[in-house]
């Protein structure tokens, strides 16, 4: 049975007992900044709103309810340290540069060792490891001669060596509010009201300014020497990719997501083989952060329209169903680049004006913008491409003029 003595409803700061370490976001050192403590094993230690693990925190609650997990279990962090060193960088010390992740999140066992020994339940919010990835498209690229194995970055089998980093969201509410052009009060109230009052501390604990939101995080795939990302000694290629399960995993041909992702990986490998580095930033923001249910409803509405599936109605149908075209908030996207100390991307594998503008506004220089090659665009994704170009997405001479699909009726719904 669950030990209910660990359940605490905090509507105001504790008056007695040891106080949790203070958090000074953007401080010059980890000691001055303080650790992020979101564990429920000792609620009096907590100095943030929410719990660790994003949406997976709910599965932890299920495991406790089912008697599968001890509610006061603390992770043993022995030998979990990163295999490569990242940071600290000057950007970590600017509270306006990083507002949606904890830059010290991968180094808690090192920089907060004394706090851990003192009994504080501090948990990593970033984990880094090394691995190999294998995609059939890389084998095809080798077979066609577009890329060549070097037994360092790319193996003859098509496997590629990478450094992987998993990042949980950690929101500094004053910084998030400033980034979105609102007030911290308005942000807190909206988060409180529109999550069904799930997090009462958002409005009762104004002394806590850090929130662990129950949303998906980010995975990074780094090709080549990680130092090249920040040392300026080689070119850097990058693809920022927002999750599309249907295309990325199952190969749906209604969009260009997987083709652009695999094209980005190929370009990252090339840059790494030229003694540079490649970076894939994979964000868990399915369907422009509208969710997969909304996404599929929009697909239905588009294909059943009287005029057919057209570029002119592409974003309109999304807005009719969701009330908005996009909720990814690319304003927050540059944070991961500041965490990596990146100041310039030489080959930017994206046509999105929103992503480009976000990077530019944060002073991150973009060299060449690389559109998806024509031959990688699935026939059924032409509507998407035409709509995006009309909306201001980047294009150049390597992208053919949009086809006139305005009067073309979409295929029968049953064919999808």
Tab-separated table of C-alpha atoms in Angstrom:
chain	number	residue	atom	x	y	z
A	1	UNK	CA	0.000	0.000	0.000
A	2	UNK	CA	1.195	3.519	-0.787
A	3	UNK	CA	2.727	5.372	2.156
A	4	UNK	CA	0.464	8.432	2.334
A	5	UNK	CA	2.710	10.281	4.748
A	6	UNK	CA	4.700	11.416	1.677
A	7	UNK	CA	1.697	13.163	0.105
A	8	UNK	CA	1.881	16.887	0.766
A	9	UNK	CA	-0.366	19.588	-0.659
A	10	UNK	CA	1.716	22.750	-0.662
A	11	UNK	CA	-0.393	25.885	-0.823
A	12	UNK	CA	2.170	28.073	0.915
A	13	UNK	CA	5.871	27.918	1.852
A	14	UNK	CA	6.799	25.584	4.698
A	15	UNK	CA	7.269	27.370	8.052
A	16	UNK	CA	9.551	24.788	9.654
A	17	UNK	CA	12.140	22.156	8.848
A	18	UNK	CA	15.090	22.386	6.443
A	19	UNK	CA	14.473	24.645	3.481
A	20	UNK	CA	15.310	23.445	-0.046
A	21	UNK	CA	18.278	25.017	-1.849
A	22	UNK	CA	17.398	28.267	-3.593
A	23	UNK	CA	17.449	28.415	-7.392
A	24	UNK	CA	19.133	31.438	-8.967
A	25	UNK	CA	18.555	30.928	-12.670
A	26	UNK	CA	21.461	31.979	-14.895
A	27	UNK	CA	23.994	32.250	-12.052
A	28	UNK	CA	27.701	32.104	-12.929
A	29	UNK	CA	28.358	28.713	-11.300
A	30	UNK	CA	26.410	25.574	-10.500
A	31	UNK	CA	26.876	26.235	-6.766
A	32	UNK	CA	25.342	29.711	-7.069
A	33	UNK	CA	22.569	28.436	-9.347
A	34	UNK	CA	21.584	25.536	-7.099
A	35	UNK	CA	20.110	22.131	-8.003
A	36	UNK	CA	16.693	21.470	-9.503
A	37	UNK	CA	14.822	19.230	-7.045
A	38	UNK	CA	11.493	17.871	-8.276
A	39	UNK	CA	11.464	14.536	-6.486
A	40	UNK	CA	8.494	13.488	-4.347
A	41	UNK	CA	10.597	11.198	-2.116
A	42	UNK	CA	11.017	14.115	0.315
A	43	UNK	CA	8.516	16.881	-0.552
A	44	UNK	CA	10.150	19.367	1.842
A	45	UNK	CA	13.234	19.408	-0.395
A	46	UNK	CA	11.357	20.389	-3.525
A	47	UNK	CA	12.170	23.780	-5.043
A	48	UNK	CA	10.239	23.437	-8.335
A	49	UNK	CA	6.662	22.904	-9.474
A	50	UNK	CA	5.811	19.548	-11.070
A	51	UNK	CA	7.801	16.306	-11.139
A	52	UNK	CA	10.640	14.802	-13.130
A	53	UNK	CA	10.333	12.745	-16.326
A	54	UNK	CA	7.773	14.906	-18.115
A	55	UNK	CA	4.720	12.909	-19.197
A	56	UNK	CA	6.400	9.725	-17.951
A	57	UNK	CA	5.973	10.985	-14.405
A	58	UNK	CA	2.387	9.711	-14.692
A	59	UNK	CA	3.631	6.192	-15.390
A	60	UNK	CA	5.738	6.446	-12.253
A	61	UNK	CA	2.549	7.277	-10.340
A	62	UNK	CA	0.839	4.236	-11.881
A	63	UNK	CA	3.760	2.017	-10.878
A	64	UNK	CA	3.503	3.267	-7.299
A	65	UNK	CA	-0.286	2.789	-7.244
A	66	UNK	CA	0.149	-0.762	-8.570
A	67	UNK	CA	2.719	-1.541	-5.891
A	68	UNK	CA	5.500	-2.004	-8.446
A	69	UNK	CA	7.684	0.908	-7.303
A	70	UNK	CA	8.757	2.140	-3.896
A	71	UNK	CA	7.604	5.797	-3.705
A	72	UNK	CA	10.814	6.794	-1.922
A	73	UNK	CA	13.182	5.036	-4.347
A	74	UNK	CA	16.195	7.132	-5.276
A	75	UNK	CA	18.246	6.399	-8.406
A	76	UNK	CA	21.778	5.068	-8.046
A	77	UNK	CA	23.776	7.354	-10.354
A	78	UNK	CA	26.987	5.294	-10.243
A	79	UNK	CA	28.638	5.194	-13.710
A	80	UNK	CA	25.802	7.151	-15.330
A	81	UNK	CA	28.000	10.165	-16.124
A	82	UNK	CA	28.240	11.420	-19.760
A	83	UNK	CA	30.846	9.854	-22.080
A	84	UNK	CA	31.654	13.311	-23.518
A	85	UNK	CA	32.054	16.716	-21.887
A	86	UNK	CA	29.556	19.449	-22.767
A	87	UNK	CA	29.878	22.883	-21.195
A	88	UNK	CA	29.772	25.009	-19.259
A	89	UNK	CA	29.476	27.825	-21.809
A	90	UNK	CA	28.880	31.567	-21.299
A	91	UNK	CA	25.299	31.109	-22.544
A	92	UNK	CA	24.543	29.069	-19.424
A	93	UNK	CA	25.093	32.144	-17.281
A	94	UNK	CA	22.593	34.345	-19.119
A	95	UNK	CA	19.059	33.834	-17.744
A	96	UNK	CA	17.600	35.048	-21.043
A	97	UNK	CA	19.509	32.571	-23.227
A	98	UNK	CA	18.235	29.294	-21.733
A	99	UNK	CA	14.720	29.200	-20.265
A	100	UNK	CA	13.318	25.764	-21.188
A	101	UNK	CA	15.973	23.287	-19.981
A	102	UNK	CA	18.478	22.948	-17.153
A	103	UNK	CA	21.995	23.430	-18.584
A	104	UNK	CA	23.486	21.618	-15.572
A	105	UNK	CA	21.021	18.726	-15.945
A	106	UNK	CA	23.612	16.199	-17.186
A	107	UNK	CA	26.179	17.007	-14.490
A	108	UNK	CA	24.196	16.797	-11.249
A	109	UNK	CA	26.144	13.801	-9.894
A	110	UNK	CA	29.333	15.824	-10.335
A	111	UNK	CA	28.504	19.438	-9.506
A	112	UNK	CA	25.962	18.695	-6.767
A	113	UNK	CA	27.854	15.790	-5.188
A	114	UNK	CA	27.899	17.462	-1.767
A	115	UNK	CA	24.140	18.052	-1.868
A	116	UNK	CA	23.550	14.423	-2.846
A	117	UNK	CA	25.696	13.256	0.089
A	118	UNK	CA	23.694	15.559	2.346
A	119	UNK	CA	20.549	13.659	1.405
A	120	UNK	CA	18.992	15.876	-1.275
A	121	UNK	CA	17.204	13.843	-3.968
A	122	UNK	CA	18.617	15.548	-7.068
A	123	UNK	CA	17.959	13.849	-10.386
A	124	UNK	CA	19.446	14.376	-13.846
A	125	UNK	CA	17.216	16.024	-16.440
A	126	UNK	CA	19.694	15.352	-19.254
A	127	UNK	CA	21.415	12.075	-20.100
A	128	UNK	CA	24.154	11.587	-22.684
A	129	UNK	CA	25.383	8.325	-24.205
A	130	UNK	CA	27.043	6.905	-27.313
A	131	UNK	CA	25.387	4.578	-29.802
A	132	UNK	CA	25.006	3.578	-33.426
A	133	UNK	CA	21.946	4.205	-35.533
A	134	UNK	CA	20.951	2.275	-38.652
A	135	UNK	CA	18.551	3.519	-41.323
A	136	UNK	CA	17.828	1.823	-44.652
A	137	UNK	CA	18.218	5.220	-46.354
A	138	UNK	CA	21.891	5.304	-45.343
A	139	UNK	CA	22.445	1.896	-46.917
A	140	UNK	CA	20.771	3.202	-50.075
A	141	UNK	CA	22.999	6.296	-49.998
A	142	UNK	CA	26.090	4.082	-49.757
A	143	UNK	CA	24.868	1.828	-52.589
A	144	UNK	CA	24.230	4.843	-54.839
A	145	UNK	CA	27.628	6.356	-54.051
A	146	UNK	CA	26.244	9.552	-52.490
A	147	UNK	CA	28.182	8.885	-49.292
A	148	UNK	CA	31.064	6.556	-48.515
A	149	UNK	CA	31.780	4.583	-45.341
A	150	UNK	CA	34.838	5.727	-43.407
A	151	UNK	CA	34.667	3.231	-40.498
A	152	UNK	CA	34.605	6.182	-38.107
A	153	UNK	CA	31.374	8.087	-38.671
A	154	UNK	CA	29.728	5.700	-41.132
A	155	UNK	CA	30.212	1.929	-41.235
A	156	UNK	CA	29.960	-0.200	-44.415
A	157	UNK	CA	26.784	-1.705	-42.913
A	158	UNK	CA	25.152	1.729	-43.027
A	159	UNK	CA	25.342	2.196	-39.271
A	160	UNK	CA	26.406	5.634	-38.077
A	161	UNK	CA	28.174	6.418	-34.810
A	162	UNK	CA	26.482	9.118	-32.727
A	163	UNK	CA	26.474	10.806	-29.382
A	164	UNK	CA	22.884	10.914	-28.098
A	165	UNK	CA	21.433	13.275	-25.519
A	166	UNK	CA	17.951	13.077	-23.998
A	167	UNK	CA	16.654	16.324	-22.511
A	168	UNK	CA	13.663	16.776	-20.229
A	169	UNK	CA	11.955	20.198	-20.237
A	170	UNK	CA	12.699	22.485	-17.288
A	171	UNK	CA	10.904	25.816	-17.598
A	172	UNK	CA	12.126	29.004	-15.933
A	173	UNK	CA	8.749	30.756	-15.847
A	174	UNK	CA	9.955	34.409	-15.882
A	175	UNK	CA	12.149	33.605	-18.900
A	176	UNK	CA	9.416	31.666	-20.712
A	177	UNK	CA	7.008	34.564	-20.188
A	178	UNK	CA	9.522	37.116	-21.491
A	179	UNK	CA	10.283	34.946	-24.519
A	180	UNK	CA	6.569	34.749	-25.370
A	181	UNK	CA	5.929	38.443	-24.759
A	182	UNK	CA	3.644	38.012	-21.766
A	183	UNK	CA	3.888	38.329	-17.979
A	184	UNK	CA	4.795	35.600	-15.529
A	185	UNK	CA	1.426	36.114	-13.805
A	186	UNK	CA	-0.501	35.621	-17.058
A	187	UNK	CA	1.592	32.578	-17.925
A	188	UNK	CA	1.096	30.964	-14.522
A	189	UNK	CA	-2.646	31.555	-14.593
A	190	UNK	CA	-3.025	30.128	-18.118
A	191	UNK	CA	-0.990	27.035	-17.218
A	192	UNK	CA	-3.075	26.584	-14.061
A	193	UNK	CA	-6.486	27.131	-15.641
A	194	UNK	CA	-5.971	25.254	-18.883
A	195	UNK	CA	-4.537	22.122	-17.322
A	196	UNK	CA	-7.654	21.756	-15.179
A	197	UNK	CA	-5.894	23.216	-12.121
A	198	UNK	CA	-3.467	20.295	-12.269
A	199	UNK	CA	-0.648	22.324	-10.732
A	200	UNK	CA	-2.033	24.458	-7.912
A	201	UNK	CA	1.464	25.656	-7.001
A	202	UNK	CA	1.515	27.745	-10.171
A	203	UNK	CA	-0.805	30.213	-8.430
A	204	UNK	CA	-0.082	29.501	-4.760
A	205	UNK	CA	3.712	29.338	-4.747
A	206	UNK	CA	5.001	32.504	-6.374
A	207	UNK	CA	8.335	31.846	-4.676
A	208	UNK	CA	8.899	28.884	-7.014
A	209	UNK	CA	9.884	30.035	-10.491
A	210	UNK	CA	10.833	26.707	-12.125
A	211	UNK	CA	8.276	24.279	-13.568
A	212	UNK	CA	8.739	20.700	-14.794
A	213	UNK	CA	5.970	20.441	-17.413
A	214	UNK	CA	4.385	17.060	-18.266
A	215	UNK	CA	5.340	17.218	-21.949
A	216	UNK	CA	7.750	15.452	-24.286
A	217	UNK	CA	11.383	16.444	-24.388
A	218	UNK	CA	14.194	16.580	-26.945
A	219	UNK	CA	16.633	14.000	-28.287
A	220	UNK	CA	19.900	15.091	-29.873
A	221	UNK	CA	21.934	13.002	-32.311
A	222	UNK	CA	25.470	14.339	-32.761
A	223	UNK	CA	27.697	13.071	-35.578
A	224	UNK	CA	31.461	13.541	-35.437
A	225	UNK	CA	33.550	15.303	-32.796
A	226	UNK	CA	31.174	17.072	-30.388
A	227	UNK	CA	33.776	19.817	-29.861
A	228	UNK	CA	33.242	20.957	-33.442
A	229	UNK	CA	29.790	22.178	-32.457
A	230	UNK	CA	31.298	25.041	-30.493
A	231	UNK	CA	35.024	25.361	-31.272
A	232	UNK	CA	34.640	26.915	-34.739
A	233	UNK	CA	37.173	24.491	-36.239
A	234	UNK	CA	34.873	22.800	-38.749
A	235	UNK	CA	31.526	23.111	-40.471
A	236	UNK	CA	28.349	22.271	-38.622
A	237	UNK	CA	25.244	20.856	-40.304
A	238	UNK	CA	21.929	20.776	-38.448
A	239	UNK	CA	18.367	19.594	-38.878
A	240	UNK	CA	15.775	20.676	-36.285
A	241	UNK	CA	12.991	18.130	-36.651
A	242	UNK	CA	9.614	18.124	-34.948
A	243	UNK	CA	8.207	14.654	-34.376
A	244	UNK	CA	5.946	13.085	-36.989
A	245	UNK	CA	5.289	9.488	-35.948
A	246	UNK	CA	3.326	8.582	-39.072
A	247	UNK	CA	6.145	9.563	-41.411
A	248	UNK	CA	9.255	9.213	-39.236
A	249	UNK	CA	8.425	5.671	-38.094
A	250	UNK	CA	5.791	4.290	-40.471
A	251	UNK	CA	6.683	6.060	-43.726
A	252	UNK	CA	3.400	7.851	-44.450
A	253	UNK	CA	3.714	9.696	-47.763
A	254	UNK	CA	1.396	12.637	-47.006
A	255	UNK	CA	4.280	14.769	-45.729
A	256	UNK	CA	8.027	15.222	-46.178
A	257	UNK	CA	9.013	14.535	-42.569
A	258	UNK	CA	10.951	11.272	-42.823
A	259	UNK	CA	12.574	12.173	-46.174
A	260	UNK	CA	13.768	15.500	-44.751
A	261	UNK	CA	14.945	13.804	-41.555
A	262	UNK	CA	16.972	11.166	-43.407
A	263	UNK	CA	18.310	13.806	-45.801
A	264	UNK	CA	19.391	15.782	-42.741
A	265	UNK	CA	21.155	12.735	-41.304
A	266	UNK	CA	22.976	12.199	-44.596
A	267	UNK	CA	24.129	15.833	-44.639
A	268	UNK	CA	25.205	15.567	-40.986
A	269	UNK	CA	27.330	12.523	-41.837
A	270	UNK	CA	28.977	14.406	-44.700
A	271	UNK	CA	29.860	17.347	-42.480
A	272	UNK	CA	31.237	15.018	-39.798
A	273	UNK	CA	33.356	13.212	-42.395
A	274	UNK	CA	34.812	16.597	-43.396
A	275	UNK	CA	36.088	16.964	-39.801
A	276	UNK	CA	33.066	19.014	-38.812
A	277	UNK	CA	29.959	17.905	-36.957
A	278	UNK	CA	26.320	17.160	-37.614
A	279	UNK	CA	23.391	17.696	-35.271
A	280	UNK	CA	19.821	16.390	-35.376
A	281	UNK	CA	17.503	18.065	-32.853
A	282	UNK	CA	14.407	15.869	-32.494
A	283	UNK	CA	11.559	17.600	-30.647
A	284	UNK	CA	8.535	15.723	-29.280
A	285	UNK	CA	5.987	18.091	-30.843
A	286	UNK	CA	3.697	15.803	-32.815
A	287	UNK	CA	1.468	17.506	-35.373
A	288	UNK	CA	2.973	20.982	-34.791
A	289	UNK	CA	2.367	20.328	-31.074
A	290	UNK	CA	-1.372	20.028	-31.765
A	291	UNK	CA	-1.246	16.294	-31.144
A	292	UNK	CA	-1.863	13.256	-33.313
A	293	UNK	CA	-5.643	13.147	-32.798
A	294	UNK	CA	-6.010	16.695	-34.135
A	295	UNK	CA	-3.587	15.869	-36.930
A	296	UNK	CA	-5.652	12.907	-38.133
A	297	UNK	CA	-8.893	14.895	-37.904
A	298	UNK	CA	-7.318	17.539	-40.133
A	299	UNK	CA	-6.254	14.859	-42.614
A	300	UNK	CA	-9.878	13.710	-42.836
A	301	UNK	CA	-11.185	17.250	-43.280
A	302	UNK	CA	-8.649	18.001	-46.006
A	303	UNK	CA	-9.370	14.871	-48.024
A	304	UNK	CA	-13.153	15.204	-47.798
A	305	UNK	CA	-13.265	18.866	-48.854
A	306	UNK	CA	-15.489	19.549	-51.880
A	307	UNK	CA	-12.612	21.205	-53.750
A	308	UNK	CA	-10.204	18.432	-52.850
A	309	UNK	CA	-6.999	18.597	-50.838
A	310	UNK	CA	-5.519	21.932	-51.875
A	311	UNK	CA	-2.576	24.078	-50.820
A	312	UNK	CA	-4.912	27.057	-50.384
A	313	UNK	CA	-6.903	25.276	-47.654
A	314	UNK	CA	-3.961	23.449	-46.031
A	315	UNK	CA	-3.508	25.709	-43.007
A	316	UNK	CA	-7.151	26.821	-42.975
A	317	UNK	CA	-8.391	23.294	-42.273
A	318	UNK	CA	-5.879	22.957	-39.418
A	319	UNK	CA	-7.099	26.188	-37.867
A	320	UNK	CA	-10.744	25.161	-38.235
A	321	UNK	CA	-10.129	22.005	-36.205
A	322	UNK	CA	-7.458	23.170	-33.746
A	323	UNK	CA	-8.197	26.888	-33.502
A	324	UNK	CA	-4.583	27.666	-34.398
A	325	UNK	CA	-2.165	26.624	-37.143
A	326	UNK	CA	0.876	25.835	-35.019
A	327	UNK	CA	1.722	25.526	-31.303
A	328	UNK	CA	5.388	24.557	-31.478
A	329	UNK	CA	6.614	27.941	-30.231
A	330	UNK	CA	9.925	27.985	-32.060
A	331	UNK	CA	10.849	30.936	-29.801
A	332	UNK	CA	12.026	28.300	-27.293
A	333	UNK	CA	13.888	26.170	-29.854
A	334	UNK	CA	17.289	28.010	-29.732
A	335	UNK	CA	17.794	27.043	-26.071
A	336	UNK	CA	19.374	23.720	-26.978
A	337	UNK	CA	21.878	25.507	-29.214
A	338	UNK	CA	22.856	27.795	-26.344
A	339	UNK	CA	23.274	24.703	-24.157
A	340	UNK	CA	25.676	23.293	-26.749
A	341	UNK	CA	27.591	26.568	-27.018
A	342	UNK	CA	26.757	26.853	-30.717
A	343	UNK	CA	27.142	30.273	-32.359
A	344	UNK	CA	26.952	29.300	-36.023
A	345	UNK	CA	25.318	26.646	-38.203
A	346	UNK	CA	26.994	26.339	-41.608
A	347	UNK	CA	24.388	24.109	-43.272
A	348	UNK	CA	20.846	24.644	-41.962
A	349	UNK	CA	18.658	21.789	-43.180
A	350	UNK	CA	15.292	23.472	-42.932
A	351	UNK	CA	12.922	25.513	-45.077
A	352	UNK	CA	10.964	26.858	-42.096
A	353	UNK	CA	10.914	30.623	-41.791
A	354	UNK	CA	9.807	30.284	-38.150
A	355	UNK	CA	12.844	28.201	-37.195
A	356	UNK	CA	15.210	30.464	-39.111
A	357	UNK	CA	13.768	33.622	-37.558
A	358	UNK	CA	14.029	32.134	-34.058
A	359	UNK	CA	17.717	31.335	-34.536
A	360	UNK	CA	18.440	34.730	-36.041
A	361	UNK	CA	16.715	36.537	-33.180
A	362	UNK	CA	19.039	34.730	-30.750
A	363	UNK	CA	22.176	35.754	-32.572
A	364	UNK	CA	22.959	32.294	-33.934
A	365	UNK	CA	24.395	32.720	-37.412
A	366	UNK	CA	23.028	30.613	-40.257
A	367	UNK	CA	25.203	30.013	-43.317
A	368	UNK	CA	23.559	28.049	-46.137
A	369	UNK	CA	19.891	27.119	-45.908
A	370	UNK	CA	19.331	23.733	-47.538
A	371	UNK	CA	15.857	22.797	-48.839
A	372	UNK	CA	14.717	19.222	-49.272
A	373	UNK	CA	15.741	17.928	-52.730
A	374	UNK	CA	12.890	17.597	-55.201
A	375	UNK	CA	13.405	13.890	-55.692
A	376	UNK	CA	12.747	13.230	-51.989
A	377	UNK	CA	9.291	14.825	-51.957
A	378	UNK	CA	6.560	12.129	-52.040
A	379	UNK	CA	3.901	12.851	-54.677
A	380	UNK	CA	1.160	13.069	-52.068
A	381	UNK	CA	3.174	15.653	-50.098
A	382	UNK	CA	3.030	18.244	-52.892
A	383	UNK	CA	0.054	19.967	-51.253
A	384	UNK	CA	2.024	20.397	-48.039
A	385	UNK	CA	5.059	21.791	-49.883
A	386	UNK	CA	3.011	24.248	-51.920
A	387	UNK	CA	1.181	25.470	-48.821
A	388	UNK	CA	4.413	25.996	-46.914
A	389	UNK	CA	6.053	27.870	-49.763
A	390	UNK	CA	3.011	30.131	-50.044
A	391	UNK	CA	3.197	30.730	-46.275
A	392	UNK	CA	6.779	32.004	-46.517
A	393	UNK	CA	8.912	28.892	-46.198
A	394	UNK	CA	12.354	29.236	-47.730
A	395	UNK	CA	12.889	28.041	-51.277
A	396	UNK	CA	15.593	28.481	-53.900
A	397	UNK	CA	16.438	27.350	-57.399
A	398	UNK	CA	16.852	23.726	-56.288
A	399	UNK	CA	13.128	23.585	-55.550
A	400	UNK	CA	10.861	23.440	-58.564
A	401	UNK	CA	8.029	25.924	-58.955
A	402	UNK	CA	4.902	24.795	-57.091
A	403	UNK	CA	2.573	22.635	-59.101
A	404	UNK	CA	-0.869	24.023	-59.766
A	405	UNK	CA	-2.909	21.773	-57.533
A	406	UNK	CA	-5.681	24.253	-56.785
A	407	UNK	CA	-8.204	22.325	-58.823
A	408	UNK	CA	-6.853	18.851	-58.161
A	409	UNK	CA	-9.151	16.696	-56.126
A	410	UNK	CA	-7.514	14.708	-53.318
A	411	UNK	CA	-7.565	10.937	-53.460
A	412	UNK	CA	-10.367	8.931	-51.962
A	413	UNK	CA	-10.219	8.873	-48.160
A	414	UNK	CA	-10.343	5.071	-48.184
A	415	UNK	CA	-6.976	4.961	-49.963
A	416	UNK	CA	-5.235	6.348	-46.821
